[in-house]
Coordinates of C-alpha atoms in Angstrom, one line a residue:
M1127 CA 91.2 81.6 101.8
S1128 CA 87.6 82.2 100.8
G1129 CA 85.6 85.0 99.4
I1130 CA 82.1 86.5 98.9
Y1131 CA 80.7 87.6 95.7
I1132 CA 77.6 89.9 96.0
H1133 CA 75.6 90.5 92.6
I1134 CA 73.7 93.9 92.4
P1135 CA 71.3 93.3 89.6
F1136 CA 70.5 96.8 88.5
C1137 CA 71.7 99.0 85.7
K1138 CA 70.8 102.5 84.5
Q1139 CA 70.6 101.0 81.0
A1140 CA 71.2 97.8 78.9
C1141 CA 74.6 97.6 77.2
H1142 CA 74.3 96.1 73.9
Y1143 CA 76.9 93.4 74.4
C1144 CA 76.0 92.2 78.1
D1145 CA 74.2 89.0 78.9
F1146 CA 74.4 89.4 82.7
H1147 CA 71.4 89.4 84.8
F1148 CA 70.2 93.0 85.7
S1149 CA 67.2 95.0 85.7
T1150 CA 66.9 98.8 84.5
S1151 CA 64.2 99.4 87.1
I1152 CA 65.4 100.2 90.5
K1153 CA 62.1 100.2 92.2
K1154 CA 62.9 97.1 94.2
K1155 CA 66.6 98.2 95.0
G1156 CA 66.2 98.7 98.7
E1157 CA 64.0 95.5 98.9
L1158 CA 66.5 93.3 97.2
V1159 CA 69.4 94.7 99.5
N1160 CA 67.5 93.7 102.4
M1161 CA 67.1 90.1 101.0
L1162 CA 70.8 90.1 100.1
C1163 CA 71.6 90.7 103.8
R1164 CA 68.9 87.9 104.7
E1165 CA 70.9 85.6 102.5
L1166 CA 74.1 86.4 103.8
V1167 CA 72.9 85.2 107.2
L1168 CA 71.1 82.2 106.1
R1169 CA 74.4 80.9 104.3
K1170 CA 77.1 82.2 106.8
D1171 CA 78.0 78.5 107.6
E1172 CA 78.7 77.4 104.0
L1173 CA 82.2 78.5 103.6
S1174 CA 84.9 76.2 104.8
S1175 CA 87.5 78.9 105.7
A1176 CA 86.5 80.9 108.8
R1177 CA 88.2 84.1 107.3
L1178 CA 87.1 86.2 104.3
E1179 CA 90.2 87.3 102.3
T1180 CA 88.0 88.9 99.4
I1181 CA 84.6 90.5 99.0
Y1182 CA 83.5 91.6 95.6
F1183 CA 80.5 93.7 94.5
G1184 CA 79.7 92.8 90.9
G1185 CA 76.8 93.2 88.6
G1186 CA 74.8 95.0 87.2
T1187 CA 76.2 98.2 88.6
P1188 CA 77.1 98.2 92.4
S1189 CA 78.0 101.8 92.2
L1190 CA 74.2 102.5 92.2
L1191 CA 74.1 101.4 95.8
S1192 CA 73.5 104.4 98.5
A1193 CA 75.7 104.9 101.5
Q1194 CA 72.9 103.2 103.5
E1195 CA 72.5 100.2 101.5
L1196 CA 76.2 99.6 101.3
A1197 CA 76.7 100.0 105.1
E1198 CA 73.8 97.7 105.5
I1199 CA 75.6 95.0 103.7
F1200 CA 78.8 95.6 105.4
E1201 CA 77.2 95.5 108.7
T1202 CA 75.5 92.1 107.9
I1203 CA 78.9 90.7 106.8
E1204 CA 80.9 91.9 109.8
N1205 CA 78.2 90.4 112.1
N1206 CA 78.2 87.1 110.7
F1207 CA 81.7 86.5 109.1
E1208 CA 85.3 86.8 110.2
V1209 CA 86.9 89.4 107.7
S1210 CA 90.6 89.6 107.4
P1211 CA 92.1 93.0 108.4
D1212 CA 93.8 93.1 105.0
A1213 CA 90.8 91.7 103.0
E1214 CA 90.6 93.1 99.3
I1215 CA 87.2 94.6 99.1
T1216 CA 86.3 95.5 95.4
L1217 CA 83.3 97.5 94.1
E1218 CA 82.5 97.7 90.4
A1219 CA 81.5 101.1 89.3
N1220 CA 80.5 103.1 86.2
P1221 CA 82.1 106.2 85.3
D1222 CA 78.8 108.2 85.3
D1223 CA 78.2 107.3 88.9
L1224 CA 81.5 108.6 90.3
S1225 CA 81.4 112.1 91.6
D1226 CA 83.7 113.5 94.3
K1227 CA 80.7 113.0 96.8
S1228 CA 80.1 109.3 95.9
L1229 CA 84.0 108.7 95.8
K1230 CA 84.2 110.2 99.2
M1231 CA 81.4 107.9 100.4
L1232 CA 83.2 104.8 99.0
A1233 CA 86.6 106.0 100.5
D1234 CA 84.7 106.3 104.0
S1235 CA 83.4 102.7 103.5
P1236 CA 85.4 99.4 103.9
V1237 CA 85.8 99.3 100.1
N1238 CA 89.5 99.7 99.2
R1239 CA 89.5 98.7 95.5
L1240 CA 87.6 100.1 92.7
S1241 CA 87.1 98.3 89.2
I1242 CA 85.7 101.0 86.8
G1243 CA 84.0 100.1 83.6
V1244 CA 85.5 102.3 81.2
Q1245 CA 85.6 99.9 78.2
S1246 CA 86.8 102.6 75.8
F1247 CA 87.9 106.4 75.7
F1248 CA 86.3 106.9 72.3
E1249 CA 82.7 108.2 72.0
K1250 CA 81.9 106.0 68.9
D1251 CA 82.7 102.8 70.7
L1252 CA 80.7 103.8 73.7
K1253 CA 77.7 104.8 71.7
L1254 CA 77.9 101.4 69.7
M1255 CA 77.9 99.5 73.1
N1256 CA 75.2 101.7 74.6
R1257 CA 77.3 102.6 77.6
A1258 CA 75.6 105.0 80.0
H1259 CA 78.7 107.3 80.2
N1260 CA 80.6 109.3 77.7
A1261 CA 84.4 109.6 76.9
Q1262 CA 85.1 112.6 79.0
E1263 CA 83.2 111.1 82.0
A1264 CA 85.5 108.2 81.7
W1265 CA 88.5 110.4 81.9
N1266 CA 87.3 112.6 84.7
S1267 CA 86.0 109.6 86.7
L1268 CA 89.5 108.1 86.8
K1269 CA 91.3 111.5 87.6
M1270 CA 88.8 111.9 90.6
A1271 CA 89.1 108.2 91.9
K1272 CA 93.0 108.6 92.0
Q1273 CA 92.5 111.1 94.7
Y1274 CA 90.6 108.5 96.9
F1275 CA 91.8 105.3 95.8
D1276 CA 95.3 103.7 95.0
N1277 CA 94.1 100.3 93.9
I1278 CA 92.2 100.9 90.8
S1279 CA 91.3 98.7 87.8
I1280 CA 89.8 99.6 84.7
D1281 CA 87.9 97.3 82.1
L1282 CA 88.9 97.9 78.4
I1283 CA 87.3 96.1 75.6
Y1284 CA 89.2 95.3 72.3
G1285 CA 87.8 94.0 68.9
I1286 CA 85.1 96.5 68.9
P1287 CA 83.5 96.7 65.1
G1288 CA 85.2 99.8 63.6
Q1289 CA 88.0 100.2 66.3
S1290 CA 91.3 100.6 64.5
N1291 CA 94.7 99.3 66.0
E1292 CA 95.7 102.8 66.4
E1293 CA 92.6 103.7 68.4
W1294 CA 93.2 100.8 70.6
K1295 CA 96.7 101.8 71.3
Q1296 CA 95.4 105.2 72.3
N1297 CA 92.9 103.4 74.7
L1298 CA 95.9 101.8 76.2
A1299 CA 98.1 105.0 76.3
K1300 CA 95.3 107.0 78.1
A1301 CA 95.2 104.2 80.7
L1302 CA 99.0 104.4 81.1
E1303 CA 98.9 108.1 81.3
L1304 CA 96.7 108.0 84.3
N1305 CA 99.0 105.4 85.7
I1306 CA 96.2 102.9 86.4
P1307 CA 97.8 99.9 88.3
H1308 CA 95.5 97.3 86.9
I1309 CA 93.8 96.6 83.7
S1310 CA 91.2 93.8 83.0
S1311 CA 90.8 93.6 79.0
Y1312 CA 88.4 91.5 77.3
A1313 CA 87.6 90.7 73.7
L1314 CA 84.1 92.0 72.7
T1315 CA 82.0 88.8 72.5
V1316 CA 78.8 88.5 70.7
E1317 CA 76.5 86.8 73.3
P1318 CA 73.1 85.1 72.1
R1319 CA 70.1 87.1 72.5
T1320 CA 71.8 90.5 73.0
A1321 CA 71.2 93.7 71.0
L1322 CA 74.6 93.4 69.5
E1323 CA 73.9 89.9 67.9
K1324 CA 70.5 91.3 66.5
F1325 CA 72.6 94.4 65.1
I1326 CA 75.0 92.1 63.4
E1327 CA 72.3 89.9 62.1
K1328 CA 70.5 92.8 60.4
G1329 CA 73.6 94.1 58.9
K1330 CA 73.6 97.4 61.2
V1331 CA 76.9 96.4 62.8
K1332 CA 79.8 94.9 61.1
P1333 CA 80.8 91.3 62.1
V1334 CA 83.4 90.9 64.9
D1335 CA 86.7 90.3 63.1
D1336 CA 88.8 87.4 64.2
E1337 CA 92.1 88.9 62.9
Q1338 CA 91.3 92.2 64.7
Y1339 CA 90.8 90.2 67.8
R1340 CA 94.2 88.4 67.5
E1341 CA 96.1 91.8 66.3
Q1342 CA 94.8 93.9 69.2
F1343 CA 95.5 91.2 72.0
D1344 CA 99.0 91.2 70.7
I1345 CA 99.1 95.0 70.8
L1346 CA 97.6 94.6 74.4
L1347 CA 100.3 92.1 75.6
E1348 CA 103.3 94.0 74.0
T1349 CA 102.1 97.4 75.4
L1350 CA 101.4 96.6 79.0
K1351 CA 104.3 94.3 79.3
S1352 CA 106.7 97.0 78.3
N1353 CA 105.1 99.2 80.7
G1354 CA 105.6 97.1 83.8
F1355 CA 102.6 95.1 83.9
E1356 CA 102.5 91.4 84.5
H1357 CA 100.1 89.1 82.4
Y1358 CA 99.0 87.1 85.4
E1359 CA 95.8 85.7 84.0
F1360 CA 94.5 85.6 80.3
S1361 CA 92.3 88.9 80.7
N1362 CA 94.1 90.5 83.6
F1363 CA 97.3 92.6 83.8
G1364 CA 98.6 94.1 87.0
K1365 CA 101.6 95.9 88.3
A1366 CA 103.5 94.4 91.4
G1367 CA 101.2 94.4 94.4
Y1368 CA 98.1 95.1 92.4
H1369 CA 97.0 91.7 91.1
S1370 CA 93.2 91.1 91.9
R1371 CA 93.3 88.5 94.8
N1372 CA 89.5 88.1 94.0
N1373 CA 90.4 87.1 90.3
M1374 CA 93.1 84.8 91.2
A1375 CA 91.0 83.0 93.9
Y1376 CA 88.6 82.2 91.2
W1377 CA 91.2 81.0 88.9
M1378 CA 93.1 79.0 91.4
G1379 CA 89.9 77.2 92.6
K1380 CA 89.5 78.8 95.9
P1381 CA 86.0 78.5 97.6
Y1382 CA 83.7 81.6 97.4
L1383 CA 80.0 82.3 98.1
G1384 CA 77.9 83.9 95.7
I1385 CA 75.0 86.1 97.0
G1386 CA 72.2 87.7 95.0
P1387 CA 70.2 86.8 91.8
S1388 CA 72.3 84.8 89.3
A1389 CA 75.2 84.5 91.5
H1390 CA 77.4 81.4 91.5
S1391 CA 79.1 79.6 94.5
F1392 CA 82.1 77.1 94.6
D1393 CA 83.2 74.9 97.1
G1394 CA 85.7 72.6 95.3
K1395 CA 83.4 69.9 94.6
S1396 CA 80.1 71.5 93.8
R1397 CA 78.7 74.6 92.2
K1398 CA 75.5 76.4 93.2
W1399 CA 73.6 79.2 91.4
I1400 CA 70.9 81.5 92.5
V1401 CA 67.9 82.1 90.2
S1402 CA 68.2 84.9 87.6
N1403 CA 65.1 86.7 88.7
N1404 CA 64.8 89.6 91.0
T1405 CA 61.0 89.1 92.0
L1406 CA 61.3 85.2 92.5
Y1407 CA 64.5 85.9 94.5
I1408 CA 63.0 88.3 96.9
K1409 CA 59.7 86.2 97.5
S1410 CA 62.0 83.3 98.1
L1411 CA 64.2 85.0 100.8
E1412 CA 61.1 86.5 102.5
K1413 CA 60.4 82.9 103.3
D1414 CA 64.0 82.1 104.3
Q1415 CA 64.4 79.9 101.2
I1416 CA 67.4 79.9 98.9
P1417 CA 66.3 79.7 95.4
Q1418 CA 69.2 78.0 94.0
E1419 CA 70.4 74.9 92.0
T1420 CA 73.3 72.7 92.6
E1421 CA 75.7 70.8 90.5
E1422 CA 78.0 68.0 92.1
L1423 CA 81.1 68.0 90.1
S1424 CA 82.5 64.5 89.3
L1425 CA 86.2 63.8 89.5
T1426 CA 86.4 64.3 85.6
D1427 CA 84.5 67.7 86.0
Q1428 CA 86.9 68.9 88.6
Y1429 CA 90.0 67.7 86.7
N1430 CA 88.8 69.6 83.4
E1431 CA 87.9 72.8 85.4
F1432 CA 91.3 72.7 86.9
V1433 CA 93.0 72.3 83.4
M1434 CA 91.1 75.3 82.0
T1435 CA 91.5 77.8 84.8
R1436 CA 95.0 76.9 85.6
L1437 CA 96.3 77.2 82.1
R1438 CA 94.7 80.8 81.9
T1439 CA 97.1 81.9 84.7
K1440 CA 100.8 82.5 85.1
Y1441 CA 101.0 79.5 87.4
G1442 CA 100.1 76.8 84.6
V1443 CA 99.4 73.2 85.4
K1444 CA 101.9 71.3 87.4
L1445 CA 101.9 67.5 86.8
S1446 CA 102.6 66.6 90.4
D1447 CA 99.3 68.5 91.3
L1448 CA 97.3 66.5 88.8
E1449 CA 98.8 63.4 90.2
E1450 CA 98.0 64.2 93.7
K1451 CA 94.4 65.7 93.2
F1452 CA 93.2 63.4 90.5
G1453 CA 95.3 60.5 90.2
H1454 CA 97.8 58.8 87.7
E1455 CA 95.2 58.2 84.9
Y1456 CA 94.5 61.9 84.7
S1457 CA 98.1 63.0 84.9
R1458 CA 99.0 60.7 82.2
H1459 CA 96.3 61.8 80.0
F1460 CA 97.3 65.5 80.3
L1461 CA 101.1 64.6 79.7
E1462 CA 100.4 62.4 76.5
N1463 CA 97.9 64.9 75.1
A1464 CA 100.1 67.9 75.7
Q1465 CA 103.0 66.7 73.5
E1466 CA 101.3 67.7 70.3
F1467 CA 100.9 71.3 71.7
I1468 CA 104.7 71.4 72.8
K1469 CA 105.7 70.3 69.3
D1470 CA 103.5 73.4 67.9
D1471 CA 105.1 75.8 70.4
L1472 CA 101.8 76.3 72.0
L1473 CA 102.6 74.7 75.4
E1474 CA 106.0 74.6 77.1
E1475 CA 107.1 72.6 80.0
Q1476 CA 109.7 73.5 82.9
N1477 CA 110.2 71.3 85.7
G1478 CA 107.0 69.6 85.5
T1479 CA 104.9 72.6 85.0
F1480 CA 103.1 73.4 81.8
H1481 CA 102.5 76.9 80.4
I1482 CA 100.8 78.4 77.4
T1483 CA 103.5 80.0 75.3
Q1484 CA 103.2 83.4 74.0
K1485 CA 102.1 82.0 70.6
G1486 CA 99.4 80.1 72.1
K1487 CA 98.0 82.6 74.6
F1488 CA 95.2 83.6 72.2
L1489 CA 94.1 80.1 71.8
S1490 CA 94.5 79.1 75.6
D1491 CA 90.8 78.0 76.1
G1492 CA 91.0 75.8 72.8
I1493 CA 94.1 74.1 74.0
A1494 CA 92.6 73.5 77.3
S1495 CA 89.4 71.9 76.0
E1496 CA 91.5 69.5 73.9
L1497 CA 93.4 68.4 77.1
F1498 CA 90.1 67.5 78.8
F1499 CA 89.4 64.1 80.1
I1500 CA 86.4 62.6 78.2
D1501 CA 84.6 59.8 80.2

């Protein structure tokens, strides 16, 4: 199984919390799409698997693509890759971009899954985050999208300064009312050099509260579990048949090709990433040059990444997998260091497989880092 991630580095405006690579000027959008297609052709032989099982348009804001631009990308993929007949093809969209016309266009394309960046159904939250849509647009876009797509995911953010637990419950209730089958939910993170960080430093916005994070995470788990969702990865919840194959491929260490400025690629033993600069990207591709860097992962790097990603999923870490992939020294290290977390009811072991417990879920990344192997 392999996949392609395509980064569309354009947004209408900058969200205050976002540190992804994007531009608010779309002057070079057509030119950049041409270079995305050129990169796809130049890198078509990099994937070890001959068949694509997932294609994911992320950003930025992929819903800014025109029908012609989207068709150009799909034509390039179809001419250079073998795509599985049942491939999951996801496009991230903002509510303010979704009209009846645009949804019909997407439904007529190979896209079969929408990931809609709602973030909140409350106006004050959206204004604080500087989202381009309002609360009514969020609600209306989902109602319209359901007329064209069955497989829909929405993003919701918890831990927003000033967001009460009751408001968080109402956000979840609205998603449930619309019968959305997949929810990706993230804690609001204060990233360096973002507007949100500056607002907090200047006292314009209250600092993010750790206790609020935990309480709202617990509400998230309880609410979605009681409504038929499986918590299959730390930030992802899906009903049966609606788990994101793209997300799981990433967390299970499957190879993928990242196309576009700032996109990352992974083949199991090395990671590549494209320059985060639209102009440099275009100029390099015009010369048929890939502006990227490569990091070769040592066996220890691969082990640490395996532990980090698998512990975030419902599958956990199998001791036999560690032994087979990395050898006895690494599996013994994991087993010995896991005992402390088992005693504290943060990890549990069953038939040689280790999972994060309910108590430990909010601490999963910290637990994983304590299990890392340090050369």
